[in-house]
Coordinates of C-alpha atoms and ligand atoms in Angstrom, one line a residue:
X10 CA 5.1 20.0 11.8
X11 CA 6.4 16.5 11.8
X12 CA 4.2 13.5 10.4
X13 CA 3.6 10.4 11.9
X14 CA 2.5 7.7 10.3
X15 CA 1.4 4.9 12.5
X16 CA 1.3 1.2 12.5
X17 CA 1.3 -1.9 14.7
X18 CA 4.2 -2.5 17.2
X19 CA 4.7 -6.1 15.6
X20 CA 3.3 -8.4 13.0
X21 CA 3.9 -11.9 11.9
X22 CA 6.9 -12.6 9.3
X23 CA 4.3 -13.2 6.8
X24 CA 3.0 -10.0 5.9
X25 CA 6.0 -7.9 6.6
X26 CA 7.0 -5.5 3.7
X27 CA 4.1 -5.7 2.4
X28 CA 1.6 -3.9 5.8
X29 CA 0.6 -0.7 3.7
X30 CA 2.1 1.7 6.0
X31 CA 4.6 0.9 3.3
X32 CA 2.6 3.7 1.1
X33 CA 3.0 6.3 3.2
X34 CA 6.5 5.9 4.1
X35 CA 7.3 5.6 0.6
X36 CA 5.3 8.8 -0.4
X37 CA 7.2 10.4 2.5
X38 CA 10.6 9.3 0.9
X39 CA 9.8 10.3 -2.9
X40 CA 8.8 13.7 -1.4
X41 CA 11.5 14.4 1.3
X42 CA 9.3 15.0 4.2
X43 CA 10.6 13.6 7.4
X44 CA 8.1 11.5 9.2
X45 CA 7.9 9.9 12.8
X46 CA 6.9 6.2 13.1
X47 CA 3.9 5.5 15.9
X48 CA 3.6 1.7 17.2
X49 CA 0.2 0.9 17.8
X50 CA -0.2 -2.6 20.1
X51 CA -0.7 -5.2 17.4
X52 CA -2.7 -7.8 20.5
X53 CA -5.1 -4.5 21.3
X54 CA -5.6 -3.7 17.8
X55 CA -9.1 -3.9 18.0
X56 CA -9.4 -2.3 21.1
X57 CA -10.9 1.1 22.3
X58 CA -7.9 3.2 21.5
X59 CA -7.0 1.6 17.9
X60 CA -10.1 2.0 17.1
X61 CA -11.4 5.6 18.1
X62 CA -8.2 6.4 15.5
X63 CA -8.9 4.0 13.0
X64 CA -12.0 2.2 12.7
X65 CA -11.6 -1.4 12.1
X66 CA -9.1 -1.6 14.3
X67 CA -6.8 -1.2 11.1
X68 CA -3.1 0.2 10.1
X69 CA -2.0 2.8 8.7
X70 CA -3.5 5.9 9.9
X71 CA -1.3 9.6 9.6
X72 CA -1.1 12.0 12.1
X73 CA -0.5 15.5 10.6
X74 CA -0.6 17.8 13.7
X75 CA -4.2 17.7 14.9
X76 CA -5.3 15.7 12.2
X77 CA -5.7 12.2 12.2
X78 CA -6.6 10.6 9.0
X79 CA -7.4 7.2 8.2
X80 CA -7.5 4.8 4.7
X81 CA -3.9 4.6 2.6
X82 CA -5.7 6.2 0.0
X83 CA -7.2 9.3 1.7
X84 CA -3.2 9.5 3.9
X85 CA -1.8 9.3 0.6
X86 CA -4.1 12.3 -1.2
X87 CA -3.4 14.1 1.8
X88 CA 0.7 13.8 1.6
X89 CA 0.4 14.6 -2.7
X90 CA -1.1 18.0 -1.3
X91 CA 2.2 18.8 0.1
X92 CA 4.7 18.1 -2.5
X93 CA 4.3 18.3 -6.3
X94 CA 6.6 15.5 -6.5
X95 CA 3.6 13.0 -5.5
X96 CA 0.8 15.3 -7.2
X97 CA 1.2 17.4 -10.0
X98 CA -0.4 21.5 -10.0
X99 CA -2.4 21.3 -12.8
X100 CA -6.2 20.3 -12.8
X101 CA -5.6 17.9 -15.7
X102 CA -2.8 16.0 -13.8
X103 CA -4.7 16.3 -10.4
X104 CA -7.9 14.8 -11.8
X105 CA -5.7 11.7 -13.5
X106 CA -3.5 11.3 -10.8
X107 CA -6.8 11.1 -8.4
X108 CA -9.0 9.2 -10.7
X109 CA -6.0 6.3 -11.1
X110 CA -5.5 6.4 -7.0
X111 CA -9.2 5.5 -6.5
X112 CA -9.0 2.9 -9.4
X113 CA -6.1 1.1 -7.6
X114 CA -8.4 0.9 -4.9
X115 CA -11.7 0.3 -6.0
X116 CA -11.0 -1.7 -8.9
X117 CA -7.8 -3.7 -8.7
X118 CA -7.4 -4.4 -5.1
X119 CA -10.9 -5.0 -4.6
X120 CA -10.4 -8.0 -6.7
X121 CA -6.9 -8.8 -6.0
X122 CA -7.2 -9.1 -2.2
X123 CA -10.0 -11.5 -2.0
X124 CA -8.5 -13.5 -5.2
X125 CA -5.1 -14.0 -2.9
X126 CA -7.2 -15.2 0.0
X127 CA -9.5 -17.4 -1.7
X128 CA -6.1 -18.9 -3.1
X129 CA -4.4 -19.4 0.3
X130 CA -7.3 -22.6 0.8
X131 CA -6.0 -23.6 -2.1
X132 CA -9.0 -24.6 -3.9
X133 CA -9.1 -26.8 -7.3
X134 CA -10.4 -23.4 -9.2
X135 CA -10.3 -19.6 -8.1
X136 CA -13.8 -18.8 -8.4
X137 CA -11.8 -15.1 -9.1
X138 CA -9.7 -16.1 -11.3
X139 CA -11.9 -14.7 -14.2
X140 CA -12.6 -11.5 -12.6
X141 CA -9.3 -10.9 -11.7
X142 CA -7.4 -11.8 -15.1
X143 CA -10.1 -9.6 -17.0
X144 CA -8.8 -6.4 -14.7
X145 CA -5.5 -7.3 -15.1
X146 CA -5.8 -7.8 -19.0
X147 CA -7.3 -4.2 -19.4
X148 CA -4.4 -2.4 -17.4
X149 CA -2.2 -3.8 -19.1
X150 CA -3.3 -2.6 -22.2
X151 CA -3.1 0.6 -21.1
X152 CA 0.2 0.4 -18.8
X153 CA 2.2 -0.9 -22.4
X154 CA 1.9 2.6 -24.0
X155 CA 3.4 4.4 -20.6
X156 CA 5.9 3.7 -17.9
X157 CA 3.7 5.4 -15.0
X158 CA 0.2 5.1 -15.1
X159 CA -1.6 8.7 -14.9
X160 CA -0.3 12.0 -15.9
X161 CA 2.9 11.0 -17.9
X162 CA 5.0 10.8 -15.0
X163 CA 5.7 9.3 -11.4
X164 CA 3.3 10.2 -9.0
X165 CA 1.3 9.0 -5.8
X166 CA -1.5 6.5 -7.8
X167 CA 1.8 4.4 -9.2
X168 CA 2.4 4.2 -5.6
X169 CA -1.2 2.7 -4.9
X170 CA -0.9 0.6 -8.3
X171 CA 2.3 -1.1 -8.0
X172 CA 1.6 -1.6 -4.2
X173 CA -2.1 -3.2 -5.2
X174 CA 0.5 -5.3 -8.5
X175 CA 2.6 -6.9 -5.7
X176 CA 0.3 -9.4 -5.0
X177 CA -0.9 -10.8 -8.1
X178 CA 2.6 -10.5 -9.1
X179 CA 4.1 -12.4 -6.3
X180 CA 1.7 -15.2 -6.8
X181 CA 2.4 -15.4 -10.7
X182 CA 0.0 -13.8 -12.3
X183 CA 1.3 -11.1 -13.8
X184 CA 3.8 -14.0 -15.5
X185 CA 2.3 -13.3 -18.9
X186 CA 1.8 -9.4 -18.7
X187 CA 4.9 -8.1 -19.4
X188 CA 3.9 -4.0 -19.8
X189 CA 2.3 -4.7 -15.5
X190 CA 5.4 -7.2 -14.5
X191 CA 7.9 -4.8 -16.0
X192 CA 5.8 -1.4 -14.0
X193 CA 6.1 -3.3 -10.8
X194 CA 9.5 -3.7 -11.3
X195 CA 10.5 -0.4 -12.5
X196 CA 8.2 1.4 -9.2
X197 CA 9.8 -1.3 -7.2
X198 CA 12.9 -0.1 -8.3
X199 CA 12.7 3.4 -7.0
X200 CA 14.8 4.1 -3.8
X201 CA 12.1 5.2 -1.9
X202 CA 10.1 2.3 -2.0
X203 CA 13.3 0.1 -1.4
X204 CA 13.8 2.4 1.4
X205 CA 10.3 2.1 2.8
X206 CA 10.0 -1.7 2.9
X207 CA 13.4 -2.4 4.6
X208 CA 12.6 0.4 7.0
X209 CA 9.3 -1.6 8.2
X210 CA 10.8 -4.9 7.6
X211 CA 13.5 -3.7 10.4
X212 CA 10.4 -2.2 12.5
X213 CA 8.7 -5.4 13.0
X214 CA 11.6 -6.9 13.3
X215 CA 13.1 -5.0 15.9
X216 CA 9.9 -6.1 18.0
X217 CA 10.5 -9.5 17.9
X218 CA 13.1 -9.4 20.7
X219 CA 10.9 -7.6 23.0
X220 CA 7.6 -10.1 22.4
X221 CA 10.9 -12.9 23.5
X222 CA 11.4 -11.1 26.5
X223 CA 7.8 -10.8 27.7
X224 CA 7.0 -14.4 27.2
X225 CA 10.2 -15.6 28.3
Ligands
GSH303 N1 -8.5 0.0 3.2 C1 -7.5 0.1 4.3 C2 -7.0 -1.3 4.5 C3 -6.0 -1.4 5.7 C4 -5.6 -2.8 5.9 O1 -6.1 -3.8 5.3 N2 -4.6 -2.9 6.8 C5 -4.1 -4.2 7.2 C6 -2.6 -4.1 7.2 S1 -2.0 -3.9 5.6 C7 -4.5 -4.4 8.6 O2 -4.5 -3.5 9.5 N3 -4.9 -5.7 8.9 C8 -5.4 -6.1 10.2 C9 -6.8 -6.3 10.3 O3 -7.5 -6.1 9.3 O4 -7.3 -6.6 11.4 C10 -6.3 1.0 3.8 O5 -6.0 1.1 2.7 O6 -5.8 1.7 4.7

């Protein structure tokens, strides 16, 4: 059974490579399973049928046969099922693997995604700022005594992690913490994810001369 992972038809240049649909193709490419892309209309994104598949009128969702299934994280803990490549067997790898997915989540990206936008205003002082840097300061205690963050080895919660890092890396503050600037650029590294990001770069890209046409 193929899987489809779906995203908008088009976005803006600005947040191009980074739209996390980029999670789940990367996921895909680590584990060898082929995948289909499905464009969903960015201009009716909040409309009836977006939203009866995803919610908030949000990307990615993953189609998986019958299933539909919404959230990076939840697409992502449903791909590690089918490869031991993005999930290891054991209960004691599982648990860490799972428990460092949902901290990428719930404890880093909740943080860094309203720190960015509160910085795009550009105000005198992130009122983040402190939040933020104390998250950042513990993992990186813990991410300079290993290269991947849960279960000694590659797996998909470094896929969530160094996705969540990109941010706060690409607006400097990872400048002073080497062990997290030196993880980002070793996941970064990987094929796959090199792979996945020129692969959507070229999907929304390729839109752009169709959205010409209609409006011309
Ligand atoms: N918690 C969701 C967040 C999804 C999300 O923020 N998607 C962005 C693209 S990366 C989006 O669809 N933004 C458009 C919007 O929120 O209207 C997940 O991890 O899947």
């Amino acid at each position: 059974m193929t899987l489809t992972i779906c995203t908008y038809d088009w976005v803006p240049p600005g947040p191009r490579g980074f739209v996390r649909d980029i999670r789940l193709r990367w996921a895909c490419g680590e584990a060898g399973l082929e995948y289909d892309v499905r464009s969903m209309p960015f201009d009716d994104r909040q409309g009836p049928a977006h939203r009866a598949q995803q919610p908030y009128g949000q990307v990615p969702f993953l189609q998986d046969g019958d299933l539909t299934i919404f959230e990076s994280g939840a697409c992502l803990l449903h791909l590690g099922e089918k490869s031991e490549t993005l999930m290891p067997l054991e209960v004691q790898g599982r648990s860490e693997v799972t428990q460092w997915l949902i901290s990428a989540l719930n404890s880093i990206e909740t943080v860094t995604v309203p720190w960015w936008f509160i910085g795009l205003s550009e105000p005198a002082e992130n009122p983040l700022d402190g939040w933020m840097n104390g998250r950042l300061d513990h993992l990186e205690a813990v991410l300079a005594g290993r290269d991947w963050i849960a279960a000694g080895r590659f797996s998909i919660a470094d896929i969530l992690m160094v996705d969540a890092l990109r941010i706060p890396r690409d607006h400097g503050a990872l400048e002073e913490r080497v062990a997290l600037k030196d993880y980002v650029a070793r996941g970064t590294a990987r094929p796959a994810f090199v792979k996945a990001r020129a692969d959507q770069i070229a999907h929304f890209e390729a839109a752009d001369a169709t959205r010409e046409t209609a409006r011309s």
